[in-house]
XYZ file of N, CA, C and O in Angstrom:
372
model
N 62.073 113.730 189.841
C 62.613 114.895 190.476
C 62.879 115.898 189.491
O 63.386 115.738 188.811
N 62.107 117.316 190.024
C 62.831 118.146 189.024
C 63.627 119.749 190.097
O 62.885 119.635 191.098
N 64.523 119.522 189.258
C 65.239 120.796 190.540
C 66.083 121.859 189.809
O 66.310 121.567 188.096
N 66.244 123.114 189.870
C 66.448 124.111 189.281
C 67.749 124.128 188.974
O 68.283 124.108 190.780
N 68.505 124.421 188.417
C 70.109 123.989 188.415
C 71.004 125.490 188.746
O 71.697 125.257 189.408
N 70.076 126.525 188.798
C 70.659 127.676 189.473
C 70.743 127.554 190.909
O 71.636 128.482 191.318
N 69.592 126.906 191.736
C 69.899 127.167 193.028
C 69.569 125.641 193.590
O 69.806 125.561 194.702
N 70.041 124.446 192.636
C 69.503 123.549 193.245
C 68.388 123.164 193.904
O 68.151 122.309 194.639
N 67.370 123.707 193.549
C 66.032 123.663 194.476
C 65.073 123.210 193.793
O 65.134 122.900 192.811
N 64.695 121.981 194.505
C 63.718 120.874 194.348
C 62.200 121.792 194.074
O 61.689 122.182 195.126
N 61.916 121.342 192.930
C 60.490 122.190 192.883
C 59.371 121.521 192.333
O 58.239 121.721 192.359
N 59.727 119.961 191.782
C 58.432 119.103 191.673
C 59.108 117.486 191.701
O 60.330 117.439 191.495
N 58.116 116.630 191.887
C 58.467 115.311 191.830
C 57.337 114.123 191.484
O 56.290 114.833 191.340
N 57.545 113.297 191.373
C 56.486 112.076 190.788
C 56.497 110.754 191.515
O 57.812 110.435 191.545
N 55.759 110.444 192.410
C 55.911 109.257 193.102
C 54.848 108.289 192.487
O 53.887 108.447 192.007
N 55.172 106.802 192.718
C 54.079 106.010 193.109
C 53.755 105.138 191.347
O 53.495 104.178 191.474
N 54.795 105.679 190.522
C 55.393 104.583 188.906
C 55.952 103.613 189.034
O 57.309 103.845 189.937
N 55.605 102.577 188.446
C 56.868 101.437 188.761
C 57.846 101.802 187.827
O 57.858 102.282 187.201
N 59.106 101.137 187.995
C 60.251 101.454 187.180
C 60.142 101.100 185.937
O 61.242 101.435 185.063
N 58.910 100.272 185.535
C 58.994 99.909 183.881
C 58.430 101.084 183.339
O 58.528 100.853 182.001
N 57.718 101.741 183.982
C 57.526 103.473 183.144
C 58.225 103.980 182.677
O 59.321 104.639 183.645
N 58.352 104.767 181.274
C 59.471 105.754 180.508
C 59.351 106.845 181.515
O 58.460 107.716 182.102
N 60.809 107.662 181.746
C 60.712 108.747 182.603
C 59.462 109.785 181.794
O 59.266 110.772 182.533
N 59.799 109.891 180.461
C 58.752 110.651 179.810
C 57.294 110.482 180.473
O 56.516 111.914 180.683
N 56.665 109.595 180.604
C 55.506 109.373 181.144
C 55.743 109.830 182.371
O 54.403 110.103 182.694
N 56.271 109.368 183.186
C 55.941 110.101 184.577
C 55.961 111.401 184.595
O 55.741 112.084 185.432
N 57.119 112.478 183.578
C 57.362 113.532 184.066
C 55.809 114.156 183.443
O 55.503 115.385 183.870
N 54.955 113.757 182.525
C 54.296 114.187 182.227
C 53.123 114.075 182.910
O 52.059 114.925 183.172
N 53.197 113.390 184.435
C 52.317 113.165 185.282
C 52.390 114.547 186.559
O 51.821 114.146 187.364
N 53.429 115.044 186.237
C 54.281 116.178 187.158
C 53.220 117.526 187.324
O 52.611 117.480 186.056
N 53.395 118.130 188.383
C 52.589 119.316 188.197
C 53.438 120.136 187.021
O 52.881 121.138 186.476
N 54.985 120.141 187.066
C 55.449 121.008 186.469
C 55.001 121.174 184.784
O 54.938 122.133 184.176
N 54.718 120.197 184.261
C 54.669 119.768 182.947
C 52.721 120.381 182.619
O 52.852 121.305 181.463
N 52.422 120.427 183.641
C 50.756 121.213 183.081
C 50.779 122.248 183.745
O 50.011 123.385 182.995
N 51.223 122.695 184.539
C 51.471 124.437 185.287
C 53.021 125.080 185.559
O 53.292 125.309 186.970
N 53.671 124.988 184.560
C 55.174 125.457 184.779
C 55.414 126.611 185.315
O 56.157 126.712 186.271
N 54.649 127.342 185.135
C 54.618 129.051 185.191
C 54.380 128.877 187.049
O 54.928 130.027 187.718
N 53.756 128.118 187.913
C 53.603 128.236 189.131
C 54.963 127.571 189.937
O 55.166 128.232 190.966
N 55.821 126.844 188.853
C 57.241 126.607 190.034
C 58.468 126.949 189.102
O 59.615 127.049 190.016
N 58.172 127.844 188.278
C 59.542 128.124 187.393
C 58.998 129.550 187.016
O 58.188 130.205 186.301
N 59.981 130.698 187.686
C 59.967 132.249 187.637
C 60.051 132.415 185.821
O 60.552 131.632 185.197
N 59.450 133.498 185.730
C 59.596 134.042 184.189
C 60.852 134.000 184.037
O 61.861 134.300 184.592
N 61.369 133.876 182.759
C 62.693 134.252 181.950
C 63.437 132.985 182.995
O 64.929 133.527 182.940
N 63.182 132.190 183.314
C 64.098 130.942 183.998
C 63.614 129.760 183.315
O 62.470 129.318 182.546
N 64.611 128.546 183.358
C 64.094 127.235 182.472
C 65.025 126.197 183.645
O 65.466 126.537 184.611
N 64.480 125.266 183.133
C 65.659 123.774 183.639
C 65.909 123.314 183.026
O 65.614 123.192 181.860
N 66.825 122.330 182.987
C 67.671 121.292 182.053
C 67.310 119.776 182.080
O 67.252 119.465 183.328
N 67.023 119.281 181.330
C 66.712 117.784 181.647
C 67.463 116.904 180.514
O 68.110 117.497 179.615
N 67.733 115.518 180.709
C 68.322 114.445 179.326
C 67.260 114.820 178.814
O 66.089 114.929 178.428
N 67.839 113.971 177.563
C 67.119 113.724 176.333
C 65.941 113.025 176.196
O 64.947 112.600 175.347
N 65.550 112.148 177.325
C 64.504 111.569 177.587
C 62.981 112.499 177.596
O 62.250 111.868 177.761
N 63.277 113.291 178.132
C 62.005 114.406 178.394
C 61.930 115.413 177.009
O 62.843 115.465 176.368
N 60.806 115.797 176.979
C 60.267 116.781 175.758
C 60.529 118.262 175.726
O 61.458 118.664 177.096
N 61.089 118.687 174.954
C 61.233 119.526 174.395
C 60.087 121.040 175.053
O 59.408 120.900 174.370
N 60.307 122.051 175.980
C 59.419 122.770 176.257
C 60.251 124.233 176.246
O 61.525 124.181 176.145
N 59.335 125.286 176.086
C 59.813 126.455 176.540
C 60.851 126.830 178.004
O 61.662 127.244 177.542
N 60.296 125.947 178.842
C 61.032 126.029 180.184
C 61.570 124.976 180.216
O 62.215 124.872 181.423
N 61.932 124.004 179.140
C 62.907 122.650 179.662
C 63.404 122.343 178.524
O 63.533 122.287 177.298
N 64.936 122.673 178.823
C 65.784 122.633 177.622
C 67.035 121.283 177.959
O 66.894 120.693 179.084
N 66.602 120.702 176.712
C 67.075 119.115 176.485
C 68.430 118.896 175.351
O 68.495 119.715 174.605
N 69.164 117.941 175.477
C 69.993 117.659 174.474
C 69.474 117.780 173.038
O 68.033 117.358 172.827
N 70.058 117.965 171.980
C 69.951 117.738 170.515
C 69.476 116.604 170.180
O 70.491 115.387 170.961
N 68.547 115.960 169.841
C 68.600 114.636 169.104
C 69.000 114.356 167.888
O 68.511 115.431 167.277
N 69.939 113.071 167.496
C 70.409 112.623 166.118
C 68.849 112.654 165.546
O 68.357 111.965 165.705
N 69.016 113.383 164.255
C 67.729 113.357 163.390
C 68.083 112.027 162.817
O 69.098 111.806 162.263
N 67.032 111.301 162.250
C 66.788 109.643 161.839
C 68.029 109.919 160.319
O 67.580 110.988 159.447
N 68.806 109.151 160.204
C 69.457 109.379 159.045
C 70.654 110.540 158.699
O 71.481 110.472 157.911
N 70.756 111.282 159.915
C 71.521 112.864 159.648
C 72.320 112.561 161.289
O 72.406 111.978 161.892
N 73.396 113.775 160.917
C 74.539 113.790 162.175
C 74.187 115.187 162.901
O 73.808 115.959 162.376
N 74.565 115.324 164.363
C 74.276 116.527 164.803
C 75.396 117.588 164.357
O 76.334 116.673 163.835
N 75.061 118.737 164.416
C 76.251 119.549 164.112
C 76.962 119.773 164.978
O 76.929 119.288 166.198
N 78.455 120.205 164.767
C 79.544 120.696 165.724
C 78.654 121.474 166.702
O 79.082 120.906 168.198
N 78.300 122.390 166.553
C 77.538 123.189 167.467
C 76.867 122.519 168.178
O 76.637 122.660 169.710
N 75.628 121.387 167.997
C 74.715 120.628 168.740
C 75.541 119.670 169.692
O 75.240 119.565 170.862
N 76.654 119.358 169.130
C 77.485 118.433 169.832
C 77.674 118.805 170.894
O 77.858 118.391 172.184
N 78.429 120.291 170.814
C 79.087 121.061 171.610
C 78.198 121.249 172.749
O 78.265 121.278 173.802
N 77.118 121.745 172.619
C 75.978 121.996 173.571
C 75.327 120.609 174.124
O 75.833 120.994 175.667
N 75.427 119.828 173.583
C 75.016 118.883 174.378
C 76.242 118.150 175.290
O 75.976 117.909 176.617
N 77.505 118.339 174.926
C 78.827 118.261 175.998
C 78.731 118.884 177.264
O 78.502 118.334 177.900
N 78.221 120.170 176.972
C 78.442 120.972 177.997
C 76.839 121.039 178.984
O 76.922 121.356 180.194
N 75.684 120.558 178.161
C 74.706 120.377 178.706
C 74.600 119.024 179.822
O 74.182 119.251 181.061
N 75.267 118.194 179.639
C 75.585 116.951 180.231
C 76.490 116.978 181.690
O 75.804 116.619 182.541
N 77.467 118.017 181.289
C 77.981 118.216 182.446
C 77.119 119.370 183.652
O 77.631 118.780 185.112
N 76.438 120.042 182.763
C 75.904 120.655 184.254
C 74.868 119.669 184.478
O 74.253 119.797 185.836
N 73.869 119.034 183.849
C 73.050 117.880 184.421
C 73.776 117.130 185.550
O 73.225 116.797 186.562
N 74.931 116.670 184.965
C 75.949 115.482 185.748
C 76.199 116.342 187.467
O 75.650 116.051 188.516
N 76.482 117.659 186.885
C 76.942 117.927 188.424
C 75.757 118.551 189.299
O 75.802 118.579 190.370
N 74.716 119.192 188.727
C 73.196 119.400 189.680
C 72.716 117.969 190.122
O 72.499 118.154 191.402
N 73.184 116.699 189.330
C 72.511 115.653 189.883
C 73.263 115.151 191.132
O 72.601 114.817 192.378
N 74.631 115.415 191.154
C 75.634 114.780 192.227
C 75.641 115.927 193.472
O 75.384 115.493 194.529
N 74.943 116.981 193.165
C 75.202 118.041 194.070
C 73.615 118.017 195.137
O 73.753 118.155 196.079
N 72.316 117.474 194.289
C 71.589 117.236 194.664
C 71.182 115.939 195.735
O 70.645 115.899 196.436
N 71.938 115.045 195.006
C 72.516 114.008 196.420
C 72.831 114.310 197.404
O 72.607 113.589 198.837
């Protein structure tokens, strides 16, 4: 399910995949990944958790580089992004 955080509008979804399929693979099968311009207006984006790929139109959490730590600013960004995603999820339900 892809929800625009600024208005909580559902813009895309994926159906038919078993629960054993990773979210990234399911996401790759949605319309939004192949034609984001059809669903997301210019200069807009959506947020997603770190299971999803970073795209120009899809902001995700910073992932810790192997053997290194995230910077303070990256951790702070992740903290606030988590709050936005969680709030959007609860409003959508």
